[in-house]
Amino acid sequence: MDDNPESEIVRQFRELAGAPQGTNDFHMSTCGCPLRVKYSPGSVSSLTLSAPYPSRMTAPAHGPLAAYRHPGEVFVAVRPMKIKLRRETDEDRGARSRGVVREVQTGDPLFDDAVYVDSRSDPQTVLRALASPELRGGVRALLAEGIEHVILDDKAGEISALLLHFTRAPHSPDRASRVLGAFAAVVLNVPSVSTSSEQRPADVERALLIFGAVLCLLLLFIGVPVYLLAAGQRCDFENNPGANVLFSLDGCFTPFSLGLAAGLLVGPLLAAAVARRFHGRSDSLERSSAAYAVTLVLSVQLAVWLFAALLWLR
């Protein structure tokens, strides 16, 4: 057995699939479930298992699950559902208790205590997708094996499991077999879905965050040259020996210093007020953190330009 957990688990997957040494992308089948294994080596290595999400009401590969996907049942949902399942942290629990996030609870205490459910789909859709005890057990087993997250119906219409931290779980000679078995339990127990003709409502919050982040980048990469151009001879230290850096009101970097000080003084208060408006979703903790960061950076940048206008346009 290899002492390197990463190369060892990849070797195990290749061996189970009958794939040649050095193959990083291959297909295999387990428990009647066809799936793809993709290993991406590098500074941030990853291993991904994926399988198509069933889109029709079909019987599962073996007996005990036959009653679960009853041909008469029709499950219609806006797709992709993008149900992301990861470890629940103390930070998640704290955010839920404060009302920052709203997470679907399945009523299965073992699952609800260990797994955080993040999805833009409505609660009824999520609960229907997670209805199978075998599926929930498979997700818990995957997370126990070190899997970063499981996504049901991702943007490619697949079920996927991502392994990033190869040493997160104890390694053993049959680790790949256990991961495959748990992944198969998930794939074979998801309810088949018919795609709804409805469209998911526009995500205004996400659009605002993207706009704010883009504005930050523009003010950084375009704003710096424009700042130096606006400063003119104040920053021309080569041709203007008398150019002043900080020690005058119209110095080259005086607006920057004053803007930084003012932004860091007022910015956190404004950022906290903006961040509090992001709540009530399963991913609101991440969104509120992003909103805080974007608002703080914008506060500093805009304060710099405000002081530049006040001092240089007098």
Coordinates of N, CA and C in Angstrom, one line a residue, residues 93-219:
R93 N -24.6 26.1 12.5 CA -25.6 26.0 13.5 C -25.8 27.4 14.2
G94 N -24.7 28.2 14.4 CA -24.9 29.5 14.9 C -25.6 30.4 14.0
A95 N -25.4 30.4 12.7 CA -26.1 31.2 11.8 C -27.6 30.8 11.7
R96 N -27.9 29.6 11.8 CA -29.3 29.1 11.8 C -30.0 29.6 13.1
S97 N -29.3 29.5 14.2 CA -29.9 30.0 15.5 C -30.2 31.5 15.5
R98 N -29.3 32.2 14.8 CA -29.5 33.7 14.7 C -30.5 34.1 13.6
G99 N -31.0 33.1 12.9 CA -31.9 33.5 11.8 C -31.3 34.0 10.6
V100 N -30.0 33.8 10.4 CA -29.3 34.3 9.2 C -29.6 33.3 8.1
V101 N -29.5 32.0 8.3 CA -29.8 31.1 7.3 C -31.1 30.3 7.6
R102 N -31.7 29.8 6.5 CA -32.9 29.0 6.7 C -32.6 27.7 5.9
E103 N -32.4 26.6 6.7 CA -32.0 25.3 6.1 C -33.2 24.3 6.2
V104 N -33.4 23.5 5.2 CA -34.3 22.5 5.2 C -33.9 21.4 6.2
Q105 N -34.9 20.9 7.0 CA -34.6 19.9 8.0 C -35.5 18.7 7.5
T106 N -34.9 17.5 7.4 CA -35.6 16.3 6.9 C -36.3 15.6 8.0
G107 N -36.0 15.8 9.3 CA -36.7 15.0 10.3 C -35.8 13.8 10.7
D108 N -34.7 13.6 10.0 CA -33.8 12.5 10.3 C -32.7 13.1 11.1
P109 N -32.7 12.9 12.5 CA -31.7 13.6 13.3 C -30.2 13.3 13.0
L110 N -29.9 12.1 12.6 CA -28.6 11.7 12.2 C -28.1 12.5 11.0
F111 N -29.0 12.7 10.0 CA -28.7 13.4 8.8 C -28.7 14.9 9.1
D112 N -29.7 15.4 9.8 CA -29.8 16.9 10.0 C -28.7 17.4 10.9
D113 N -28.2 16.6 11.8 CA -27.1 17.1 12.7 C -25.7 17.1 12.0
A114 N -25.6 16.2 10.9 CA -24.3 16.0 10.3 C -24.2 16.7 9.0
V115 N -25.3 17.0 8.3 CA -25.2 17.4 6.9 C -25.9 18.8 6.8
Y116 N -25.3 19.7 6.1 CA -25.9 21.0 5.8 C -26.4 20.9 4.3
V117 N -27.7 21.3 4.2 CA -28.4 21.3 2.9 C -28.4 22.7 2.3
D118 N -27.8 22.9 1.2 CA -27.7 24.2 0.5 C -28.3 24.1 -0.9
S119 N -29.4 24.8 -1.1 CA -30.1 24.7 -2.4 C -31.0 25.9 -2.7
R120 N -31.1 26.3 -3.9 CA -32.0 27.3 -4.3 C -33.4 26.8 -4.6
S121 N -33.5 25.5 -4.6 CA -34.8 24.9 -4.8 C -35.7 25.1 -3.6
D122 N -37.0 25.0 -3.9 CA -38.0 25.2 -2.8 C -37.9 24.0 -1.8
P123 N -38.3 24.2 -0.5 CA -38.2 23.1 0.5 C -38.9 21.9 0.1
Q124 N -40.1 21.9 -0.6 CA -40.8 20.7 -0.9 C -39.9 19.9 -1.9
T125 N -39.3 20.6 -2.9 CA -38.4 19.9 -3.8 C -37.3 19.2 -3.1
V126 N -36.6 19.9 -2.2 CA -35.5 19.4 -1.5 C -35.9 18.2 -0.7
L127 N -37.0 18.3 0.1 CA -37.4 17.2 0.9 C -37.8 16.0 0.0
R128 N -38.4 16.2 -1.1 CA -38.7 15.1 -2.0 C -37.4 14.4 -2.5
A129 N -36.4 15.2 -2.8 CA -35.1 14.6 -3.3 C -34.4 13.9 -2.3
L130 N -34.6 14.3 -1.0 CA -33.9 13.6 0.1 C -34.7 12.6 0.9
A131 N -35.8 12.2 0.3 CA -36.8 11.4 1.0 C -36.3 10.0 1.4
S132 N -35.4 9.5 0.6 CA -34.9 8.1 0.8 C -33.9 8.0 2.0
P133 N -34.2 7.1 3.0 CA -33.2 6.9 4.1 C -31.9 6.4 3.6
E134 N -32.0 5.5 2.5 CA -30.7 5.0 2.0 C -29.9 6.1 1.3
L135 N -30.5 7.0 0.7 CA -29.8 8.1 0.1 C -29.1 8.9 1.2
R136 N -29.9 9.3 2.2 CA -29.3 10.1 3.3 C -28.2 9.4 4.0
G137 N -28.3 8.0 4.2 CA -27.2 7.3 4.7 C -26.0 7.3 3.8
G138 N -26.2 7.2 2.5 CA -25.1 7.2 1.6 C -24.4 8.6 1.6
V139 N -25.1 9.7 1.8 CA -24.5 11.0 1.9 C -23.6 11.1 3.1
R140 N -24.2 10.6 4.3 CA -23.4 10.6 5.5 C -22.1 9.8 5.4
A141 N -22.3 8.6 4.7 CA -21.1 7.8 4.6 C -20.0 8.4 3.7
L142 N -20.4 9.1 2.7 CA -19.5 9.8 1.8 C -18.8 10.9 2.6
L143 N -19.5 11.7 3.3 CA -18.8 12.8 4.1 C -17.9 12.2 5.2
A144 N -18.3 11.0 5.7 CA -17.4 10.4 6.7 C -16.1 9.9 6.0
E145 N -16.2 9.6 4.7 CA -15.0 9.2 4.0 C -14.1 10.3 3.5
G146 N -14.5 11.5 3.9 CA -13.7 12.7 3.5 C -14.2 13.5 2.3
I147 N -15.3 13.1 1.7 CA -15.8 13.8 0.6 C -16.2 15.2 1.0
E148 N -15.8 16.2 0.2 CA -16.1 17.6 0.5 C -17.6 17.9 0.4
H149 N -18.2 17.5 -0.7 CA -19.6 17.7 -0.8 C -20.2 16.8 -1.9
V150 N -21.5 16.6 -1.8 CA -22.3 15.9 -2.8 C -23.3 16.9 -3.4
I151 N -23.4 16.8 -4.7 CA -24.4 17.7 -5.3 C -25.4 16.8 -6.1
L152 N -26.7 17.0 -5.8 CA -27.7 16.3 -6.5 C -28.3 17.2 -7.6
D153 N -28.1 16.8 -8.8 CA -28.6 17.5 -10.0 C -27.8 18.8 -10.1
D154 N -26.5 18.7 -10.5 CA -25.7 19.9 -10.7 C -26.0 20.6 -12.0
K155 N -25.2 21.6 -12.4 CA -25.5 22.3 -13.6 C -25.4 21.5 -14.9
A156 N -24.7 20.4 -14.7 CA -24.6 19.4 -15.9 C -25.6 18.4 -15.8
G157 N -26.6 18.4 -14.9 CA -27.6 17.4 -14.7 C -27.1 16.1 -14.2
E158 N -26.1 16.2 -13.3 CA -25.5 15.0 -12.8 C -25.5 15.0 -11.2
I159 N -25.3 13.8 -10.7 CA -25.0 13.7 -9.2 C -23.5 13.6 -9.1
S160 N -22.9 14.4 -8.3 CA -21.4 14.4 -8.2 C -21.0 14.5 -6.7
A161 N -19.8 13.9 -6.5 CA -19.2 13.9 -5.2 C -17.7 14.3 -5.4
L162 N -17.3 15.3 -4.6 CA -15.9 15.8 -4.7 C -15.1 15.5 -3.5
L163 N -13.9 15.0 -3.8 CA -12.9 14.7 -2.8 C -11.7 15.7 -3.0
L164 N -11.5 16.5 -2.0 CA -10.4 17.5 -2.1 C -9.3 17.2 -1.0
H165 N -9.7 16.9 0.2 CA -8.8 16.7 1.3 C -8.6 15.2 1.5
F166 N -7.5 14.6 0.9 CA -7.4 13.2 0.8 C -7.0 12.6 2.2
T167 N -6.6 13.4 3.1 CA -6.2 12.9 4.4 C -7.3 13.2 5.5
R168 N -8.5 13.7 5.0 CA -9.5 14.1 6.0 C -10.0 12.9 6.8
A169 N -10.1 11.7 6.1 CA -10.6 10.5 6.7 C -9.5 9.5 6.7
P170 N -9.4 8.6 7.7 CA -8.4 7.6 7.8 C -8.4 6.7 6.5
H171 N -7.2 6.4 6.1 CA -7.1 5.6 4.8 C -7.0 4.1 5.2
S172 N -7.5 3.3 4.2 CA -7.5 1.9 4.4 C -7.5 1.2 3.0
P173 N -7.2 -0.1 2.9 CA -7.2 -0.7 1.6 C -8.5 -0.8 0.9
D174 N -9.6 -0.6 1.6 CA -10.9 -0.7 0.9 C -11.6 0.6 0.9
R175 N -10.9 1.7 1.1 CA -11.6 3.0 1.1 C -12.3 3.3 -0.2
A176 N -11.7 3.1 -1.3 CA -12.4 3.4 -2.6 C -13.7 2.5 -2.7
S177 N -13.6 1.3 -2.3 CA -14.8 0.4 -2.4 C -16.0 1.0 -1.5
R178 N -15.6 1.5 -0.3 CA -16.6 2.1 0.5 C -17.2 3.4 -0.1
V179 N -16.3 4.2 -0.7 CA -16.8 5.4 -1.3 C -17.8 5.1 -2.5
L180 N -17.4 4.1 -3.3 CA -18.2 3.7 -4.4 C -19.6 3.2 -3.9
G181 N -19.6 2.4 -2.9 CA -20.8 1.8 -2.4 C -21.7 2.9 -1.9
A182 N -21.2 3.9 -1.2 CA -22.0 5.0 -0.6 C -22.5 5.9 -1.8
F183 N -21.7 6.1 -2.8 CA -22.1 6.9 -3.9 C -23.2 6.2 -4.7
A184 N -23.1 4.9 -4.8 CA -24.1 4.1 -5.5 C -25.4 4.2 -4.8
A185 N -25.4 4.2 -3.4 CA -26.6 4.3 -2.6 C -27.3 5.6 -2.9
V186 N -26.5 6.7 -3.1 CA -27.1 8.0 -3.4 C -27.8 7.9 -4.8
V187 N -27.0 7.5 -5.8 CA -27.5 7.5 -7.2 C -28.7 6.6 -7.4
L188 N -28.7 5.5 -6.7 CA -29.8 4.5 -6.9 C -31.1 4.9 -6.2
N189 N -31.0 5.9 -5.3 CA -32.1 6.2 -4.4 C -32.6 7.6 -4.6
V190 N -32.1 8.4 -5.6 CA -32.7 9.7 -5.8 C -33.9 9.5 -6.6
P191 N -35.0 10.3 -6.4 CA -36.2 10.1 -7.1 C -36.0 10.7 -8.5
S192 N -36.5 10.0 -9.5 CA -36.4 10.5 -10.9 C -37.3 11.8 -11.0
V193 N -36.8 12.7 -11.9 CA -37.4 14.0 -11.9 C -37.8 14.4 -13.4
S194 N -39.0 14.9 -13.5 CA -39.4 15.6 -14.8 C -39.1 17.1 -14.7
T195 N -38.6 17.6 -15.7 CA -38.2 19.0 -15.7 C -39.5 19.9 -15.8
S196 N -39.6 20.8 -14.9 CA -40.7 21.7 -14.9 C -40.6 22.8 -16.0
S197 N -41.7 23.3 -16.6 CA -41.6 24.4 -17.5 C -41.4 25.7 -16.9
E198 N -41.6 25.8 -15.6 CA -41.4 27.0 -14.8 C -39.9 27.4 -14.8
Q199 N -39.7 28.7 -14.5 CA -38.4 29.2 -14.4 C -38.1 29.7 -13.0
R200 N -36.9 29.5 -12.5 CA -36.6 29.9 -11.1 C -36.6 31.5 -11.1
P201 N -37.1 32.1 -10.1 CA -37.1 33.6 -10.1 C -35.7 34.1 -10.1
A202 N -35.6 35.3 -10.7 CA -34.3 36.0 -10.8 C -33.6 36.2 -9.4
D203 N -32.4 35.9 -9.4 CA -31.6 36.0 -8.1 C -31.0 37.4 -8.0
V204 N -31.8 38.3 -7.5 CA -31.4 39.7 -7.4 C -30.2 39.9 -6.5
E205 N -30.2 39.2 -5.4 CA -29.1 39.3 -4.4 C -27.8 38.9 -5.0
R206 N -27.8 37.8 -5.7 CA -26.6 37.3 -6.4 C -26.1 38.3 -7.4
A207 N -27.0 38.9 -8.2 CA -26.7 39.9 -9.2 C -26.0 41.1 -8.6
L208 N -26.6 41.6 -7.4 CA -26.0 42.7 -6.8 C -24.6 42.4 -6.2
L209 N -24.4 41.2 -5.7 CA -23.1 40.8 -5.2 C -22.0 40.8 -6.4
I210 N -22.5 40.2 -7.5 CA -21.6 40.2 -8.7 C -21.2 41.6 -9.2
F211 N -22.3 42.4 -9.2 CA -22.1 43.8 -9.6 C -21.1 44.5 -8.7
G212 N -21.3 44.4 -7.4 CA -20.4 45.0 -6.4 C -18.9 44.5 -6.6
A213 N -18.8 43.2 -6.8 CA -17.4 42.6 -6.9 C -16.8 43.1 -8.2
V214 N -17.5 43.2 -9.3 CA -17.0 43.7 -10.6 C -16.6 45.2 -10.4
L215 N -17.4 46.0 -9.7 CA -17.1 47.4 -9.5 C -15.8 47.5 -8.7
C216 N -15.6 46.7 -7.7 CA -14.4 46.7 -6.9 C -13.2 46.5 -7.8
L217 N -13.3 45.5 -8.7 CA -12.2 45.2 -9.6 C -11.9 46.3 -10.5
L218 N -13.0 46.9 -11.1 CA -12.8 48.0 -12.0 C -12.1 49.2 -11.3
L219 N -12.5 49.5 -10.1 CA -11.9 50.6 -9.3 C -10.5 50.3 -9.0

